[in-house]
Tab-separated table of C-alpha atoms in Angstrom:
chain	number	residue	atom	x	y	z
A	1	MET	CA	73.580	-53.569	21.047
A	2	ASP	CA	76.688	-54.967	19.319
A	3	ILE	CA	74.895	-55.402	16.148
A	4	VAL	CA	76.769	-52.576	13.906
A	5	GLY	CA	77.417	-54.263	10.023
A	6	ARG	CA	74.830	-56.727	10.570
A	7	GLY	CA	73.283	-57.636	7.061
A	8	TYR	CA	69.325	-58.715	6.730
A	9	GLY	CA	68.109	-60.062	3.588
A	10	PRO	CA	68.763	-60.380	0.396
A	11	VAL	CA	65.003	-61.033	-0.314
A	12	SER	CA	63.755	-60.950	-3.603
A	13	GLY	CA	60.252	-60.576	-5.361
A	14	LEU	CA	58.410	-58.912	-8.283
A	15	VAL	CA	57.235	-55.383	-8.618
A	16	ALA	CA	53.470	-57.525	-9.107
A	17	PRO	CA	50.598	-55.045	-10.266
A	18	GLY	CA	48.005	-56.323	-7.743
A	19	ARG	CA	50.590	-55.115	-5.061
A	20	VAL	CA	50.880	-51.818	-6.696
A	21	ALA	CA	47.451	-51.058	-6.488
A	22	ALA	CA	46.783	-51.684	-3.277
A	23	TYR	CA	49.671	-49.695	-2.051
A	24	VAL	CA	48.408	-46.575	-4.457
A	25	ALA	CA	45.323	-47.203	-2.874
A	26	ALA	CA	46.579	-47.428	0.988
A	27	THR	CA	48.063	-44.176	0.268
A	28	GLY	CA	45.576	-42.379	-1.773
A	29	ASP	CA	47.703	-41.843	-4.552
A	30	ASP	CA	46.698	-41.717	-8.412
A	31	ALA	CA	45.697	-45.046	-9.901
A	32	ASP	CA	45.959	-43.765	-13.245
A	33	ARG	CA	49.118	-42.375	-13.292
A	34	TRP	CA	50.602	-45.082	-12.274
A	35	ARG	CA	49.613	-47.871	-14.264
A	36	ASP	CA	53.809	-48.831	-15.436
A	37	GLN	CA	55.566	-47.734	-13.158
A	38	ALA	CA	55.010	-47.966	-8.906
A	39	PRO	CA	55.532	-44.491	-7.441
A	40	PRO	CA	58.189	-43.691	-5.515
A	41	SER	CA	56.781	-44.042	-2.323
A	42	LEU	CA	56.361	-47.916	-3.114
A	43	ALA	CA	60.169	-47.435	-1.820
A	44	GLY	CA	59.007	-47.784	1.537
A	45	ALA	CA	57.355	-50.959	1.315
A	46	LEU	CA	60.978	-52.383	-0.050
A	47	LEU	CA	62.436	-51.182	2.675
A	48	PHE	CA	60.008	-53.186	4.707
A	49	GLU	CA	61.028	-56.357	2.772
A	50	VAL	CA	63.716	-56.290	5.335
A	51	ALA	CA	63.331	-53.839	8.267
A	52	PRO	CA	61.011	-56.886	9.906
A	53	MET	CA	64.394	-59.028	10.209
A	54	PHE	CA	65.994	-56.023	11.397
A	55	LEU	CA	63.330	-55.673	14.478
A	56	ALA	CA	63.157	-59.374	14.801
A	57	ASP	CA	66.473	-59.993	15.549
A	58	PRO	CA	66.638	-61.848	19.168
A	59	ASP	CA	69.274	-59.134	19.807
A	60	VAL	CA	66.793	-56.091	19.152
A	61	VAL	CA	63.803	-57.590	20.815
A	62	PRO	CA	64.452	-56.729	23.875
A	63	HIS	CA	64.698	-52.979	22.815
A	64	THR	CA	61.356	-53.350	20.919
A	65	THR	CA	58.613	-51.748	23.356
A	66	THR	CA	58.843	-49.026	21.216
A	67	VAL	CA	59.779	-48.507	17.899
A	68	VAL	CA	59.703	-44.714	16.487
A	69	HIS	CA	60.501	-43.611	13.032
A	70	ALA	CA	62.913	-40.637	13.158
A	71	ASP	CA	64.193	-40.035	9.837
A	72	GLN	CA	64.259	-41.426	6.162
A	73	THR	CA	66.089	-40.491	3.622
A	74	PHE	CA	65.408	-42.121	0.066
A	75	SER	CA	67.328	-41.760	-3.043
A	76	TRP	CA	66.055	-42.814	-6.176
A	77	HIS	CA	68.111	-43.896	-9.046
A	78	ARG	CA	65.228	-45.336	-11.827
A	79	PRO	CA	61.918	-45.714	-12.163
A	80	ILE	CA	60.336	-48.570	-10.894
A	81	PRO	CA	58.437	-50.623	-13.394
A	82	ILE	CA	55.609	-52.779	-12.306
A	83	GLY	CA	56.685	-56.135	-13.493
A	84	ALA	CA	59.849	-55.786	-12.666
A	85	ALA	CA	61.981	-58.040	-10.578
A	86	TYR	CA	63.963	-56.605	-7.330
A	87	GLU	CA	66.131	-57.949	-4.640
A	88	VAL	CA	66.639	-56.208	-0.985
A	89	GLU	CA	69.137	-55.818	1.684
A	90	GLY	CA	69.693	-54.014	4.664
A	91	SER	CA	72.500	-53.595	7.202
A	92	VAL	CA	72.765	-51.467	10.508
A	93	ALA	CA	75.417	-48.615	9.559
A	94	ARG	CA	75.176	-47.186	13.464
A	95	VAL	CA	74.029	-47.524	16.877
A	96	ARG	CA	73.529	-44.848	19.619
A	97	GLU	CA	72.381	-45.210	22.971
A	98	ARG	CA	71.101	-42.495	24.916
A	99	SER	CA	69.467	-42.392	27.941
A	100	GLY	CA	67.839	-46.079	27.568
A	101	THR	CA	66.611	-45.227	23.784
A	102	PHE	CA	68.709	-46.279	21.271
A	103	TRP	CA	69.260	-44.959	17.500
A	104	VAL	CA	69.735	-47.044	14.842
A	105	THR	CA	70.630	-46.294	11.617
A	106	PHE	CA	69.364	-48.620	9.161
A	107	GLU	CA	70.501	-49.224	5.592
A	108	SER	CA	68.545	-50.530	2.776
A	109	THR	CA	69.599	-51.021	-0.891
A	110	VAL	CA	67.499	-52.229	-3.785
A	111	THR	CA	68.769	-53.958	-6.913
A	112	MET	CA	66.982	-53.810	-10.218
A	113	ALA	CA	68.424	-55.818	-13.380
A	114	GLY	CA	71.975	-55.868	-11.825
A	115	SER	CA	71.898	-52.159	-10.636
A	116	VAL	CA	70.992	-50.266	-7.498
A	117	ALA	CA	67.543	-48.683	-7.986
A	118	ILE	CA	66.574	-47.600	-4.282
A	119	GLU	CA	69.178	-46.429	-1.422
A	120	SER	CA	67.511	-45.480	1.758
A	121	THR	CA	68.810	-44.521	5.305
A	122	SER	CA	66.101	-44.796	8.722
A	123	THR	CA	66.744	-43.689	11.975
A	124	PHE	CA	64.757	-45.978	14.489
A	125	LEU	CA	63.805	-44.996	17.695
A	126	LEU	CA	64.121	-48.508	20.039
A	127	SER	CA	63.360	-49.105	23.979
A	128	ASP	CA	62.336	-51.944	26.190
A	129	ALA	CA	60.183	-48.644	28.193
A	130	ALA	CA	57.878	-45.893	26.885
A	131	LEU	CA	58.883	-42.793	25.507
A	132	ALA	CA	60.617	-40.623	28.080
A	133	ALA	CA	57.193	-38.115	28.460
A	134	PRO	CA	54.381	-39.972	28.055
A	135	ALA	CA	51.489	-38.509	26.485
A	136	ASP	CA	47.723	-38.622	27.992
A	137	GLU	CA	45.779	-41.692	26.604
A	138	GLU	CA	42.774	-40.756	24.178
A	139	ALA	CA	39.666	-41.987	23.342
A	140	GLU	CA	40.189	-43.612	19.734
A	141	PRO	CA	37.994	-42.429	16.994
A	142	THR	CA	35.642	-44.626	14.893
A	143	LEU	CA	36.931	-47.190	12.495
A	144	THR	CA	36.180	-45.284	9.737
A	145	ALA	CA	36.581	-41.259	10.932
A	146	ARG	CA	38.427	-39.267	8.558
A	147	ALA	CA	39.071	-35.720	8.430
A	148	GLU	CA	37.071	-34.157	5.375
A	149	SER	CA	40.228	-31.795	3.949
A	150	GLY	CA	43.477	-32.178	3.703
A	151	PHE	CA	45.427	-35.467	4.010
A	152	SER	CA	43.983	-37.729	6.633
A	153	ALA	CA	43.928	-41.521	7.626
A	154	SER	CA	41.007	-43.462	9.286
A	155	ARG	CA	41.966	-46.499	11.986
A	156	LEU	CA	40.819	-48.657	8.930
A	157	ASP	CA	42.987	-46.903	6.461
A	158	LEU	CA	46.085	-47.537	8.737
A	159	VAL	CA	45.281	-51.489	8.686
A	160	SER	CA	44.999	-50.995	5.129
A	161	TYR	CA	48.598	-49.584	4.665
A	162	ALA	CA	49.805	-51.857	7.021
A	163	ALA	CA	48.746	-54.629	4.670
A	164	ALA	CA	50.242	-52.666	1.817
A	165	SER	CA	53.279	-51.909	3.361
A	166	GLY	CA	54.381	-54.858	5.279
A	167	ASP	CA	54.710	-52.239	8.590
A	168	VAL	CA	52.621	-53.849	10.734
A	169	ASN	CA	54.375	-52.081	13.938
A	170	PRO	CA	51.550	-52.397	16.605
A	171	ILE	CA	51.398	-48.709	17.805
A	172	HIS	CA	49.820	-48.204	14.186
A	173	TRP	CA	46.556	-50.484	14.754
A	174	ASP	CA	46.583	-51.333	18.793
A	175	HIS	CA	45.672	-48.838	20.939
A	176	ASP	CA	46.905	-50.439	23.955
A	177	SER	CA	50.560	-50.905	21.999
A	178	ALA	CA	50.507	-47.540	21.814
A	179	VAL	CA	49.639	-45.881	25.179
A	180	ALA	CA	52.583	-48.981	26.236
A	181	ALA	CA	54.677	-46.822	24.171
A	182	GLY	CA	54.014	-43.894	25.678
A	183	LEU	CA	51.806	-42.048	23.400
A	184	PRO	CA	48.053	-41.264	23.487
A	185	GLY	CA	46.504	-43.848	21.049
A	186	VAL	CA	47.440	-45.262	17.642
A	187	ILE	CA	49.229	-43.031	15.598
A	188	VAL	CA	49.722	-42.262	11.532
A	189	HIS	CA	53.116	-44.477	10.170
A	190	GLY	CA	55.735	-42.693	9.104
A	191	LEU	CA	56.188	-44.067	5.628
A	192	LEU	CA	52.276	-43.560	5.209
A	193	THR	CA	52.986	-39.252	5.977
A	194	ASN	CA	56.311	-39.647	3.617
A	195	ALA	CA	53.814	-41.087	0.742
A	196	TRP	CA	51.831	-37.706	1.362
A	197	ILE	CA	54.599	-35.665	1.702
A	198	ILE	CA	55.841	-37.483	-2.255
A	199	ARG	CA	52.144	-37.068	-3.069
A	200	HIS	CA	52.670	-33.115	-2.604
A	201	VAL	CA	56.085	-32.548	-3.835
A	202	ILE	CA	55.930	-34.362	-7.147
A	203	ALA	CA	52.076	-33.313	-7.859
A	204	ALA	CA	52.988	-30.982	-10.657
A	205	THR	CA	55.544	-33.722	-12.565
A	206	GLU	CA	54.685	-36.135	-15.400
A	207	GLY	CA	56.303	-39.242	-15.854
A	208	GLY	CA	57.334	-42.377	-13.475
A	209	HIS	CA	60.874	-41.615	-12.138
A	210	PRO	CA	59.493	-38.050	-10.998
A	211	LEU	CA	61.818	-38.224	-7.536
A	212	ALA	CA	65.783	-38.581	-6.796
A	213	ALA	CA	65.446	-38.129	-2.973
A	214	LEU	CA	63.969	-37.554	-0.502
A	215	LYS	CA	64.677	-36.674	2.996
A	216	THR	CA	62.008	-36.475	5.817
A	217	ARG	CA	62.322	-35.895	9.589
A	218	PHE	CA	58.857	-36.943	11.790
A	219	ARG	CA	58.648	-34.539	14.407
A	220	SER	CA	55.099	-35.128	16.469
A	221	PRO	CA	52.765	-38.363	15.970
A	222	ILE	CA	50.001	-37.900	13.924
A	223	ARG	CA	46.332	-39.002	15.054
A	224	PRO	CA	43.755	-41.002	13.005
A	225	ALA	CA	41.209	-38.957	11.700
A	226	GLN	CA	43.409	-35.342	11.847
A	227	GLN	CA	43.695	-32.955	9.089
A	228	VAL	CA	47.375	-32.947	7.971
A	229	ASP	CA	48.039	-29.909	5.381
A	230	ILE	CA	51.666	-30.128	3.237
A	231	SER	CA	53.214	-27.146	2.080
A	232	GLY	CA	56.059	-25.943	0.821
A	233	ASP	CA	58.236	-25.981	-2.317
A	234	PRO	CA	60.186	-29.448	-2.831
A	235	GLU	CA	63.241	-28.142	-1.508
A	236	SER	CA	61.172	-27.273	2.030
A	237	VAL	CA	58.290	-29.245	2.990
A	238	SER	CA	56.279	-28.706	6.373
A	239	VAL	CA	53.625	-30.786	7.273
A	240	GLU	CA	51.539	-29.406	10.218
A	241	CYS	CA	48.403	-31.814	11.871
A	242	GLN	CA	46.912	-29.463	14.881
A	243	GLY	CA	48.674	-26.617	14.635
A	244	VAL	CA	51.960	-28.457	15.193
A	245	VAL	CA	54.624	-29.196	12.622
A	246	ALA	CA	54.455	-33.201	12.249
A	247	ALA	CA	57.404	-33.679	10.351
A	248	THR	CA	59.742	-31.987	7.453
A	249	ALA	CA	61.198	-32.850	4.180
A	250	SER	CA	63.403	-31.748	1.465
A	251	ALA	CA	62.764	-32.958	-2.041
A	252	THR	CA	64.811	-33.141	-5.165
A	253	LEU	CA	63.476	-33.670	-8.326
A	254	THR	CA	64.332	-35.172	-11.745
């Protein structure tokens, strides 16, 4: 794919109260805390103002049978006030090809009031075929099934998150699409997992701008209704599911 340097956007919008409320509900965050500011994890939804444009690019579409989020970095330079106007732009910084899979580095910037508010760097794995080692197909849990402790998302929760975030990749809600990508069934969004990590690392903080940076590596898929346990200090976070490390992260608080 000859797309390095290609840009997407800008897209303009408002951090509307209803949108923030829907996002907070979809991620299980604290509605009382986020009345004047949006949670830092809303950066994921702002990223998906432009990421779908990239994935819909005619030069990219032939390689989107499988789209998987591998790594994600966010930097926050200021709070995200509810009611604020923003502009998002994205661009392809790097493309590597390995055994038929493209590793695409996608960068985006959110600008508010004339200055950069959020920067992000995403690594997406794209392929026109299934993953190299397809998993055995599994039956899906019932629509509302959720683990009783830890973090967990039902299949209905994944639909709610897709609506709130704009991340409508079908591997998160359509069984056949997930299996075609080599997965056992639908999986939890990487950026929903990221939102859970953010909840963990800022749990003991106060205020609307608790987080300066977060780098996450997604290592293993999480299925709906599975219990997810998140542990560790902000500098070294581990996300475990079914005895497997599903993600690791490192955060810098403000």
